[in-house]
Structures are given as C-alpha cells and as structure tokens.
PDB file of C-alpha atoms and ligand atoms in Angstrom:
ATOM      1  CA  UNK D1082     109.537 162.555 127.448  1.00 57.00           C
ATOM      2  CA  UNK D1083     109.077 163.070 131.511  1.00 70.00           C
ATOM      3  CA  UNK D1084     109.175 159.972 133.292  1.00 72.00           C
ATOM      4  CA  UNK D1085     105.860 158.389 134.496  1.00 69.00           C
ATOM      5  CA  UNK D1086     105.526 155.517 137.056  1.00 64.00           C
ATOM      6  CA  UNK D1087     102.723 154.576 135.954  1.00 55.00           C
ATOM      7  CA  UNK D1088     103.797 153.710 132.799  1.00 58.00           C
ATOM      8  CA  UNK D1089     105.514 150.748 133.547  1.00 52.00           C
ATOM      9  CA  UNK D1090     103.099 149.463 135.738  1.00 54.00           C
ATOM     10  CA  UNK D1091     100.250 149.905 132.789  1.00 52.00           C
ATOM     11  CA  UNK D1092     102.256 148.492 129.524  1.00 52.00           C
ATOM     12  CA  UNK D1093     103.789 145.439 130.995  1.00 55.00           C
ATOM     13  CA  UNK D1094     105.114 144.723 127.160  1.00 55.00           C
ATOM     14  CA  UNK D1095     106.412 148.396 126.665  1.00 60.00           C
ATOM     15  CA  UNK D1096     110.327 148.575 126.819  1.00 70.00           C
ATOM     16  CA  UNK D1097     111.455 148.272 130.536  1.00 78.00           C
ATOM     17  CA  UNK D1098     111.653 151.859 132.423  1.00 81.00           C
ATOM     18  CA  UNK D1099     114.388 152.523 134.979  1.00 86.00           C
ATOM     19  CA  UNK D1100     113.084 151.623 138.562  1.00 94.00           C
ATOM     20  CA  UNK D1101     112.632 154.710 140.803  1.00 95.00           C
ATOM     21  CA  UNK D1102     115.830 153.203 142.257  1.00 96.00           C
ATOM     22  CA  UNK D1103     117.951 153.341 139.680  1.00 95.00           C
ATOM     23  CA  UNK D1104     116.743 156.843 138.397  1.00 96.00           C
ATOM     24  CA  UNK D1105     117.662 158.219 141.644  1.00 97.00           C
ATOM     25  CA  UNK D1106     120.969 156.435 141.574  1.00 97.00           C
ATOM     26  CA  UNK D1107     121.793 158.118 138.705  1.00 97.00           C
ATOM     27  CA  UNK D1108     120.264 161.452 139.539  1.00 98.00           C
ATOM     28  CA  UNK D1109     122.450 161.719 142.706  1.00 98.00           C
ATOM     29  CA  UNK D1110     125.667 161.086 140.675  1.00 98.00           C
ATOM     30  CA  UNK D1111     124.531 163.508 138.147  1.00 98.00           C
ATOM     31  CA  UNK D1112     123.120 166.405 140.611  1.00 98.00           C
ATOM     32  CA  UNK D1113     125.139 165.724 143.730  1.00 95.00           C
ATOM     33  CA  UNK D1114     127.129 168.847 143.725  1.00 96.00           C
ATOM     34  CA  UNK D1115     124.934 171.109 141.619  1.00 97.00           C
ATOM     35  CA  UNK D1116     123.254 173.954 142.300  1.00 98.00           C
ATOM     36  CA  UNK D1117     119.444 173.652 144.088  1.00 98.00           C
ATOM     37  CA  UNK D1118     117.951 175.818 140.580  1.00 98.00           C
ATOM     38  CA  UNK D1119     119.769 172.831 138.380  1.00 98.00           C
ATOM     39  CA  UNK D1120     118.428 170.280 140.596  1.00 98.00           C
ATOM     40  CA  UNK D1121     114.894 171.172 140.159  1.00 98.00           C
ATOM     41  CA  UNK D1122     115.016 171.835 136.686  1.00 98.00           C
ATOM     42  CA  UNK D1123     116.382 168.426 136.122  1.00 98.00           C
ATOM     43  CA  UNK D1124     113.714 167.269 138.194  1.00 98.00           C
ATOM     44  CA  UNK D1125     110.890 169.074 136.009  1.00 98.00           C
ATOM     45  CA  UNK D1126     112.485 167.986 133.397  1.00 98.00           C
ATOM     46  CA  UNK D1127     112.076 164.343 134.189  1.00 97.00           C
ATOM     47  CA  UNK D1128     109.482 164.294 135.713  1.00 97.00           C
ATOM     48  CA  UNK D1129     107.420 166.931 134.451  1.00 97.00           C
ATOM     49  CA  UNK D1130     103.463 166.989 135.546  1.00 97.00           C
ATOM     50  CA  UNK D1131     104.312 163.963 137.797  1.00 98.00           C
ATOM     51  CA  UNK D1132     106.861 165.842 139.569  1.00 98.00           C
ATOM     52  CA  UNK D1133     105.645 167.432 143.282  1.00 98.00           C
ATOM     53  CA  UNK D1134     107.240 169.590 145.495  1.00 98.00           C
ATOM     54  CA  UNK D1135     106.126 169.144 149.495  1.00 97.00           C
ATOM     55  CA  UNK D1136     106.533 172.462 151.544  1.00 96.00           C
ATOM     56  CA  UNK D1137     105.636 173.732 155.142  1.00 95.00           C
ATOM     57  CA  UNK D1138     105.525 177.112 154.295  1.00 97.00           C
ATOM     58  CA  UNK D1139     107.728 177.629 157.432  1.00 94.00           C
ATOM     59  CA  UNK D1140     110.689 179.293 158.225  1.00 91.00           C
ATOM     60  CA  UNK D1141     113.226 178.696 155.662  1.00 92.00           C
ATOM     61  CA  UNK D1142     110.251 177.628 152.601  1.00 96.00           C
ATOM     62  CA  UNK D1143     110.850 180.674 150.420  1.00 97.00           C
ATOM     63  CA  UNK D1144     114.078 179.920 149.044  1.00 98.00           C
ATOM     64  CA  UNK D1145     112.588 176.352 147.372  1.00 98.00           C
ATOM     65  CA  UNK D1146     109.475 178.057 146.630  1.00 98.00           C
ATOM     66  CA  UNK D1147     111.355 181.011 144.713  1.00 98.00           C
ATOM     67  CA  UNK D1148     113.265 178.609 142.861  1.00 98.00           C
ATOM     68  CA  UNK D1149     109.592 176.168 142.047  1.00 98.00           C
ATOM     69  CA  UNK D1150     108.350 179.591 140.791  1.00 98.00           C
ATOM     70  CA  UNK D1151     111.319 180.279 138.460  1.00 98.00           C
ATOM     71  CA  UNK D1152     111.449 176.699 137.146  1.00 98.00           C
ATOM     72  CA  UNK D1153     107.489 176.314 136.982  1.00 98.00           C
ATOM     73  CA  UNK D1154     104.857 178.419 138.941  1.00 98.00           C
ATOM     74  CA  UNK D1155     102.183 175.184 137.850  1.00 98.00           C
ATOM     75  CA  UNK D1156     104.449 172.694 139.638  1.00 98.00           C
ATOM     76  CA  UNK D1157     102.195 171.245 142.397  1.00 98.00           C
ATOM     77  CA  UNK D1158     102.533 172.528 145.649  1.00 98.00           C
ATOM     78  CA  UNK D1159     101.739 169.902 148.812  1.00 98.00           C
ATOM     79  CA  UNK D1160     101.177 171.973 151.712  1.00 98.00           C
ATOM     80  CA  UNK D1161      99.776 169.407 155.439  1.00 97.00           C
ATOM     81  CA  UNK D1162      97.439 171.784 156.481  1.00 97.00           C
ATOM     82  CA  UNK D1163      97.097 169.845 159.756  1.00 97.00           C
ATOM     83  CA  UNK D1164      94.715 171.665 161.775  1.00 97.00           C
ATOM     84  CA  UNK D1165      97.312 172.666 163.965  1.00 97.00           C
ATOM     85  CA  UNK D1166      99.130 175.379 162.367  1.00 97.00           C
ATOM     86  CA  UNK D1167     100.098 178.541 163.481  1.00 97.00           C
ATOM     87  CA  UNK D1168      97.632 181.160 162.230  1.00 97.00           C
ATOM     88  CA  UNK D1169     100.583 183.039 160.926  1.00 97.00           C
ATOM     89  CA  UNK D1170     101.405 179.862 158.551  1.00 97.00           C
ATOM     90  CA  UNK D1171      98.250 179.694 157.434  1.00 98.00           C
ATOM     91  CA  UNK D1172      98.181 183.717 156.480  1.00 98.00           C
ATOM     92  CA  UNK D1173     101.837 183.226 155.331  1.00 98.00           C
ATOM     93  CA  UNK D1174     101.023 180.365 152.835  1.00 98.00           C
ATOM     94  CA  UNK D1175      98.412 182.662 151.115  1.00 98.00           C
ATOM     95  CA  UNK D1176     100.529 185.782 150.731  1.00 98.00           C
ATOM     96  CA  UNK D1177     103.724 183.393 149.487  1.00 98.00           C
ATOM     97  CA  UNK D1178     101.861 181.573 147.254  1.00 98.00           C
ATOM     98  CA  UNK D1179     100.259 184.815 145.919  1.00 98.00           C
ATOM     99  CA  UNK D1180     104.057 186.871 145.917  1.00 98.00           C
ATOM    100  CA  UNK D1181     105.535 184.069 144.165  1.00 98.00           C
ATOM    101  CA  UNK D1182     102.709 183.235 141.579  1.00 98.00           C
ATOM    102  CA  UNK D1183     102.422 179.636 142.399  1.00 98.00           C
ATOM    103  CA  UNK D1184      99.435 178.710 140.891  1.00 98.00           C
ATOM    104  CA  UNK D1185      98.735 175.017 142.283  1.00 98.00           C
ATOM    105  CA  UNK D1186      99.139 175.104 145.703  1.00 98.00           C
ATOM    106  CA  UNK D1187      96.851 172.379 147.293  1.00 98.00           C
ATOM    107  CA  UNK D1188      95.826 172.060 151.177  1.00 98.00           C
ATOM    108  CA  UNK D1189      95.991 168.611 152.571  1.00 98.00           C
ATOM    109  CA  UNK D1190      93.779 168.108 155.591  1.00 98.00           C
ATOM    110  CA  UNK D1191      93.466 164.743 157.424  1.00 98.00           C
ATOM    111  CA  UNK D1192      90.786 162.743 156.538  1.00 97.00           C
ATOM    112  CA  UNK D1193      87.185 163.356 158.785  1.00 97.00           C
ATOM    113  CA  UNK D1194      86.951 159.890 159.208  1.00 97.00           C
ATOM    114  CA  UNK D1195      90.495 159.183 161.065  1.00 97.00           C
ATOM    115  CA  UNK D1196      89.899 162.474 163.227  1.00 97.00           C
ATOM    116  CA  UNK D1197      86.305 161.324 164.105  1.00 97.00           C
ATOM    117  CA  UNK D1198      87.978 157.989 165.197  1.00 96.00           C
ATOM    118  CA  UNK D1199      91.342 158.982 166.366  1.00 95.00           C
ATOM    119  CA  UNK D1200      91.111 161.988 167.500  1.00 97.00           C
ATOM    120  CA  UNK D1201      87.635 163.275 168.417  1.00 97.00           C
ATOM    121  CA  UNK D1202      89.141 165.732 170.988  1.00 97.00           C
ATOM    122  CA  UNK D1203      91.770 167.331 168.810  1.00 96.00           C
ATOM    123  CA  UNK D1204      94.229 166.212 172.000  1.00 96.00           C
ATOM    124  CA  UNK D1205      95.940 163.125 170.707  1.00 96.00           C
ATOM    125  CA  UNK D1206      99.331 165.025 170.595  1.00 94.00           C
ATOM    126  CA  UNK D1207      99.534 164.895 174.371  1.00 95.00           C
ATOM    127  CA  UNK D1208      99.154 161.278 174.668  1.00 94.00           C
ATOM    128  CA  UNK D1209     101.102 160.270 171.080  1.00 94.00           C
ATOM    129  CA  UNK D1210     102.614 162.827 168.896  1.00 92.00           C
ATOM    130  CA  UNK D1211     103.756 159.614 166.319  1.00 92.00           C
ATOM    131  CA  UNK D1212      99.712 158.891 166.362  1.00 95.00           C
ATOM    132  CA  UNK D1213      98.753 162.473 165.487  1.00 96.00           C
ATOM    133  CA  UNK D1214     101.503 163.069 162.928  1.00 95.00           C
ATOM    134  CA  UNK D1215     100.110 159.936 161.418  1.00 95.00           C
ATOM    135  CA  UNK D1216      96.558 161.004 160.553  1.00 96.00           C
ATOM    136  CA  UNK D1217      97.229 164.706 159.905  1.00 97.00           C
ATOM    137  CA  UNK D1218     101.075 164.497 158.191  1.00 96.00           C
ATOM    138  CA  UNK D1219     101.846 161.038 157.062  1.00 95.00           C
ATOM    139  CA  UNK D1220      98.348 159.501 155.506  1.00 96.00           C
ATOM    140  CA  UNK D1221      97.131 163.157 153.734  1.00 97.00           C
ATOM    141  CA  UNK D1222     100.453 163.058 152.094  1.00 96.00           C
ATOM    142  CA  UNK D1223      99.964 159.147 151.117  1.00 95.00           C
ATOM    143  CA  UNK D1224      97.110 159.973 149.527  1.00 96.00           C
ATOM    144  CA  UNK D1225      98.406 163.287 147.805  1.00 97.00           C
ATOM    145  CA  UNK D1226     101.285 161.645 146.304  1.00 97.00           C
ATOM    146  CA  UNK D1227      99.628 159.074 144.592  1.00 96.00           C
ATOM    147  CA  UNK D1228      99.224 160.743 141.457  1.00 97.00           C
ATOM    148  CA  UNK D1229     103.153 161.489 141.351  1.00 98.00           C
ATOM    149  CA  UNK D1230     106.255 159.363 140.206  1.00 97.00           C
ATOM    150  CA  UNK D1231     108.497 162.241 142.609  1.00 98.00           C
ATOM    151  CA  UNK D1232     108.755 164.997 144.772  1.00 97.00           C
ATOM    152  CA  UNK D1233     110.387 167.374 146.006  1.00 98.00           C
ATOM    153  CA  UNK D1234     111.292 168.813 149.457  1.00 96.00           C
ATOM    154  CA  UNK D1235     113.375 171.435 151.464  1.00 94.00           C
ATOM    155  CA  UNK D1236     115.399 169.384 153.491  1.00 93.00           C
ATOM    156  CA  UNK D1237     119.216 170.283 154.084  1.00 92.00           C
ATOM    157  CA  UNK D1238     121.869 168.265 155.784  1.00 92.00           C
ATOM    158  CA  UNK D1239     122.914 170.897 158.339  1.00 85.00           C
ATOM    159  CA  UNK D1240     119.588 170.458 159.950  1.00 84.00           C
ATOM    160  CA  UNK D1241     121.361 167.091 161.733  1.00 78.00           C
ATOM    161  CA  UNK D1242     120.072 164.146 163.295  1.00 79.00           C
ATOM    162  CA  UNK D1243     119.538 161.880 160.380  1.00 79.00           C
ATOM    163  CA  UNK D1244     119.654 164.791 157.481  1.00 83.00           C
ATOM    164  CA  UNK D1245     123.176 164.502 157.836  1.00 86.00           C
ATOM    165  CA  UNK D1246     123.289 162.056 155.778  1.00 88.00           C
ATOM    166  CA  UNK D1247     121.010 163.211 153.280  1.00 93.00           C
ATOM    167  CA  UNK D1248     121.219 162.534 149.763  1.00 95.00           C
ATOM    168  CA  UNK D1249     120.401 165.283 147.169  1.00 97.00           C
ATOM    169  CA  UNK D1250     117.894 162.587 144.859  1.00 98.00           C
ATOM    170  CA  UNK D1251     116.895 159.616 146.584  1.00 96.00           C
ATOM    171  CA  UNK D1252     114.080 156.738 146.333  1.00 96.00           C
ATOM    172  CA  UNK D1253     111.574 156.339 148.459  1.00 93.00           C
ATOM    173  CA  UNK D1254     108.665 154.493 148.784  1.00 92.00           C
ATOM    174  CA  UNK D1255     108.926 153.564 144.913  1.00 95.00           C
ATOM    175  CA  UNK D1256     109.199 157.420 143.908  1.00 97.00           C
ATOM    176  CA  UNK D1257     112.010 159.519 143.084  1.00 97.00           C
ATOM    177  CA  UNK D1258     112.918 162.009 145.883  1.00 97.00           C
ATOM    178  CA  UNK D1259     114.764 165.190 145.185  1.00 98.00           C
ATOM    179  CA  UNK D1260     116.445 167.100 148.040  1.00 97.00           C
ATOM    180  CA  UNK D1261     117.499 170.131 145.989  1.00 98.00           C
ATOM    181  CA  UNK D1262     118.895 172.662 149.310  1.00 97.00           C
ATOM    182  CA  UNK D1263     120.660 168.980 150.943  1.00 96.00           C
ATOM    183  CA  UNK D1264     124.308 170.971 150.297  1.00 95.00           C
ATOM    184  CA  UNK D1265     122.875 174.492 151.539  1.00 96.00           C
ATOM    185  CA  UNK D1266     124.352 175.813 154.845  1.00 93.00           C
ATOM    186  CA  UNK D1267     122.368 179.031 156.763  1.00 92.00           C
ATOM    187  CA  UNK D1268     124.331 181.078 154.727  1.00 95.00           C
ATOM    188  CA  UNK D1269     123.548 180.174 151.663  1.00 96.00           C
ATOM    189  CA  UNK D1270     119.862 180.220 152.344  1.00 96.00           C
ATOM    190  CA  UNK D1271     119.921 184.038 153.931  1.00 96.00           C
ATOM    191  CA  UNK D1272     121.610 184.956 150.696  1.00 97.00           C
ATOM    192  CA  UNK D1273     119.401 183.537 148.351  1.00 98.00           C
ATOM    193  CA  UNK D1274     116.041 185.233 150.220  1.00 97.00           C
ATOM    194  CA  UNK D1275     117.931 188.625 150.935  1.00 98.00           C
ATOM    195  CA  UNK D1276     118.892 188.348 146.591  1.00 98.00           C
ATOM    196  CA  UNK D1277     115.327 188.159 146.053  1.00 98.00           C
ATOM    197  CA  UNK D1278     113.932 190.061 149.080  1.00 97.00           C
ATOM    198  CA  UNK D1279     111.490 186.934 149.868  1.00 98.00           C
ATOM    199  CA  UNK D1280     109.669 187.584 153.266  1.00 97.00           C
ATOM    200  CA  UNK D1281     110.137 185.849 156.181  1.00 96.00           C
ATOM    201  CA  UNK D1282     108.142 183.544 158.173  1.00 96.00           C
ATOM    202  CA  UNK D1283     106.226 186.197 160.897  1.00 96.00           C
ATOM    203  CA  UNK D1284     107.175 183.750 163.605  1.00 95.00           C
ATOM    204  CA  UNK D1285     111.368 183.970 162.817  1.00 94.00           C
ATOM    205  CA  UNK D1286     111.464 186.997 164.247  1.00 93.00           C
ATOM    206  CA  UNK D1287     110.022 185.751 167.139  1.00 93.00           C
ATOM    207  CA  UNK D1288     112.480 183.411 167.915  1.00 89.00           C
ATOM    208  CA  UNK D1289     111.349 180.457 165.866  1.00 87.00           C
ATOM    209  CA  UNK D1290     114.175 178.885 164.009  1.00 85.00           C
ATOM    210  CA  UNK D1291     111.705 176.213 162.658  1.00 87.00           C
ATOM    211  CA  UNK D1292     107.899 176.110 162.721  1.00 92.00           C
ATOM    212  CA  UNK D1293     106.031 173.615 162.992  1.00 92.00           C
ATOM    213  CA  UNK D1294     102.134 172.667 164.480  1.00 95.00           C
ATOM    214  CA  UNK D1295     101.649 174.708 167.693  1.00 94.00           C
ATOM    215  CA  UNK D1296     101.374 172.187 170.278  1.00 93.00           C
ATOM    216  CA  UNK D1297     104.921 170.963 168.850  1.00 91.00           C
ATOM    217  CA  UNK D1298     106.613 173.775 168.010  1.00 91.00           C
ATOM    218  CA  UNK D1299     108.464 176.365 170.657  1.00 86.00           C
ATOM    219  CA  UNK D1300     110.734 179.175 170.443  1.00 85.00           C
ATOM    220  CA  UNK D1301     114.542 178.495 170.404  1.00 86.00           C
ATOM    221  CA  UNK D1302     116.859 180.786 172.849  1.00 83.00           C
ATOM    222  CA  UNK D1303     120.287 179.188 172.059  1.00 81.00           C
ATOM    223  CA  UNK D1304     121.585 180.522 168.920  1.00 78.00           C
ATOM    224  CA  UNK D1305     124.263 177.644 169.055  1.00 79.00           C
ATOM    225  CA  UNK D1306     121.345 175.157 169.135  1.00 79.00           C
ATOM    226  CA  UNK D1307     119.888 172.976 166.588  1.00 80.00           C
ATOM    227  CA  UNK D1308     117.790 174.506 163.708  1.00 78.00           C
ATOM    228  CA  UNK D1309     115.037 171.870 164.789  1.00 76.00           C
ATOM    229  CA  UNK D1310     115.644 171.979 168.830  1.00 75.00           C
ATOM    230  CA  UNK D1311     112.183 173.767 169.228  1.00 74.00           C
ATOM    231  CA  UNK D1312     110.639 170.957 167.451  1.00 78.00           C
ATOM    232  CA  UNK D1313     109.012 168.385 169.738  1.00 72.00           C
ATOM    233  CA  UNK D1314     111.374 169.539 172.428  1.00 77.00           C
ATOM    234  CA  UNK D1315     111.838 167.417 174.993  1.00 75.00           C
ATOM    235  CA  UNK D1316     110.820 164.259 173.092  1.00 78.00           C
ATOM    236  CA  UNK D1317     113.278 161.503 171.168  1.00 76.00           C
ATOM    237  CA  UNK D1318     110.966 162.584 168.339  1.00 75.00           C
ATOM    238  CA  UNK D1319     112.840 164.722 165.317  1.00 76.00           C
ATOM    239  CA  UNK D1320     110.641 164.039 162.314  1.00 73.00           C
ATOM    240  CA  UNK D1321     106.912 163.578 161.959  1.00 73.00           C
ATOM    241  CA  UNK D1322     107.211 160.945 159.704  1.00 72.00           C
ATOM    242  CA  UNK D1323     106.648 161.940 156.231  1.00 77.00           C
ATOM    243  CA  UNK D1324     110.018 161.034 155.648  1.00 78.00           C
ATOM    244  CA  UNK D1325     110.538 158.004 157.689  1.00 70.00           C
ATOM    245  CA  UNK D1326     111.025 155.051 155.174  1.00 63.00           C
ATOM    246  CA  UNK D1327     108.111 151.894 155.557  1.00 59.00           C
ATOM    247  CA  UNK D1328     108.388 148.555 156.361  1.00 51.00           C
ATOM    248  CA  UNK D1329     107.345 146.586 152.526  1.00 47.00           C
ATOM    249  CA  UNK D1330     103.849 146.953 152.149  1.00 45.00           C
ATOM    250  CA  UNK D1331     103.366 151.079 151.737  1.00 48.00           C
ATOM    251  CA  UNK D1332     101.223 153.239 153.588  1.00 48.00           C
ATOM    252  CA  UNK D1333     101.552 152.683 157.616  1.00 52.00           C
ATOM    253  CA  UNK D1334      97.949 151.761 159.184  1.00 54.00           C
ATOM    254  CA  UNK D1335      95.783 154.235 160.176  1.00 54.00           C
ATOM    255  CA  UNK D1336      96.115 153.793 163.948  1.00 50.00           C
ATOM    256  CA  UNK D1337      99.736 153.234 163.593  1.00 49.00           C
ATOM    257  CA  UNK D1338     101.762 154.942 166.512  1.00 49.00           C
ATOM    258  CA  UNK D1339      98.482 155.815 168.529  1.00 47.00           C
TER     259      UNK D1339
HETATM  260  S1  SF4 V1493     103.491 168.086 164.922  1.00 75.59           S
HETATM  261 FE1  SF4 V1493     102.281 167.790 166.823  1.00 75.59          FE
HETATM  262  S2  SF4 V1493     100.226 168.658 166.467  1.00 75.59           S
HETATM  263 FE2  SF4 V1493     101.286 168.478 164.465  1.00 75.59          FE
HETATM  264  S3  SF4 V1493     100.572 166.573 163.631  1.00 75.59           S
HETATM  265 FE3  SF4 V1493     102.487 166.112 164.717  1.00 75.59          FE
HETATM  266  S4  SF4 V1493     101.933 165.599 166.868  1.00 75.59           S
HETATM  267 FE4  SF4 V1493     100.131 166.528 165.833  1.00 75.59          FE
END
C-alpha cells in the first residue's frame, strides 16, 4: 500500500508509520546509486497518488518528464506559472506535456490577493527578487503540495552552489523529497534526450543554459560557466526558494523577503 501522510496524522491509534524522515533515510540508502527510472518508480511505488513531481519546463525538464511519462503519464505535474515566463516556456509546456502524454499537468499562479497587495505593479523583482519569488514560486507551491506526502524534482548536483551536496531522497518540510537526476552529469542528460529525441527548450539554442522568469533569467556566453550563472546574475541569489528549508512553523509569511 503507497504511503500516505495523512494517515498518521488521521488514525492516531493505527500502527505507527515511518516519519517522512526516516522514509527518506532509508530511501537514500536504498536509491543512492540507482538509476533516475528506478528512483521514480520506487517513488510511485510508495507513494503512489500522493506522489508529485515539480518541473519548470525549462532547459534540461524533458529528461524527468520522459521518465514521469514512462513510469506514470497521471503522475501530477506542478508547473509555477509565475506570470513571468518566457512565452516560449509557456508554448513549450503545452507541446511537452502533449508529446509526452502527461495527462495532469496543473498551472500554479500566485494568488490575486498577494499580487493585488504585493505587487500591484508587476515590478517587485527590481526592488526584492526573494519578495517576488515568494508570492509567485514559494506560496503557489505551499499550497499545491498540500495534498501530497512527496515530490519530485529535477535537481542534479553538478548544478553547484548548494546542489552539491544534494541527496537523491531527502525530507523536507515533513514530505519525502526525491531527487531522481542528483548523480546525472551533462552527459548523461544529452544522452538520455538525444535516445528519445525529446525537444529542446527554444531558448537553449539561444544561449540559455537555464531558464528561468524573464526579468531573472539571461543568456550565458562562457561555456566554462555555471549551468545557473544566467540566473539572477549579478545577485548572491541562486535559488528562488522553493527549496530553501523553513524555520519550524511551515509556510514563510506572505510578505516574507519583500
Ligand atoms: S525569478 Fe524573478 S521574476 Fe520570477 S518570481 Fe523570482 S524574482 Fe520574480
């Protein structure tokens, strides 16, 4: 039987349930060096319809997506539509979604409420990029992920800054997270999509290693640079949050960072 969180939390007398903790403990051990199709089997497997998967639909998406689609083409797709995208994401997330034959992809937006009080102008990036990923990234995710005991995303250790240490199943937040390409090099990713002849993000071959929101996001000349260097460039910032772990207490407060 999958694993539900919610279980525990509703049958106090029920026999006790692993914490997320200690099902990601023993995840890692089990999946650490397996391949990213084992890992997210085992994950549907476990988890089943409270199992996630979080994607960008940017430039290295498809291979994680391909594999969702051969494990489950149901499994719940969490795509931050933040009002800020690239209108080649946007197009690229429908024709993906359709390719692949993912059948529950879902669109988060912000709320209308935190943009009407936060961000009336649509500008708050220039003043506070933490504040902006926070009402369009972090809180639509919150509330997306309530439903689930785990997700999954595309994050890979050769990414750096603090994926470097990146686990392949972790827990965070109380939920089981998997990290199914952590091992995968460049390499192993332009394998996989030329194997399966999955298109490209339109903005790669523009010189967009990574894509992100376009006020954030710029084109990368180096080739010896960082996958993410075009990604707040020019800021201390590296992540928009999402994955940032929380003081005790869950969700950070609306204006938080602004
Ligand atoms: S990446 Fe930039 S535009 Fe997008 S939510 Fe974060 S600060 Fe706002």
């Amino acid at each position: 039987m999958a694993y539900d969180q919610t279980a525990t939390e509703e049958k106090p007398c029920a026999a006790k349930q692993p914490t997320a903790a200690d099902l990601a403990a023993r995840l890692d051990a089990e999946l650490r060096d397996a391949h990213p199709l084992t890992i997210l089997r085992k994950a549907y497997e476990t988890f089943g319809d409270k199992l996630a998967l979080v994607s960008s639909f940017g430039a290295e998406s498809a291979v994680l997506l391909h594999m969702a689609s051969r494990v489950a083409p149901s499994i719940p797709v969490l795509f931050l539509d933040t009002g800020m995208l690239f209108g080649q994401t946007l197009d690229y997330r429908k024709a993906l979604a359709a390719k692949l034959g993912l059948t529950d992809v879902r669109d988060l937006r912000p709320s209308f409420a935190d943009l009407a009080v936060h961000d009336p102008k649509s500008d708050l990036w220039r003043s506070s990029t933490d504040g902006c990923c926070n009402i369009r990234k972090v809180l639509p995710l919150d509330r997306a992920l309530g439903e689930f005991s785990a997700w999954t995303t595309g994050r890979k250790r050769f990414h750096g800054g603090d994926r470097l240490r990146l686990r392949v199943v972790e827990e965070s937040e109380g939920k089981v997270k998997f990290n199914p390409l952590a091992n995968w090099g460049k390499a192993e990713l332009e394998a996989y999509a030329a194997e399966y002849d999955l298109p490209a993000h339109p903005l790669v071959s523009q010189g967009f290693p990574s894509v992100g929101c376009w006020p954030c996001t710029k084109p990368v000349d180096d080739p010896n640079a960082d996958v993410r260097a075009g990604r707040w460039a020019g800021q201390d910032k590296t992540e928009c949050g999402i994955h940032v772990a929380r003081a005790p207490g869950g969700a950070p407060n609306v204006g938080e960072g602004i």
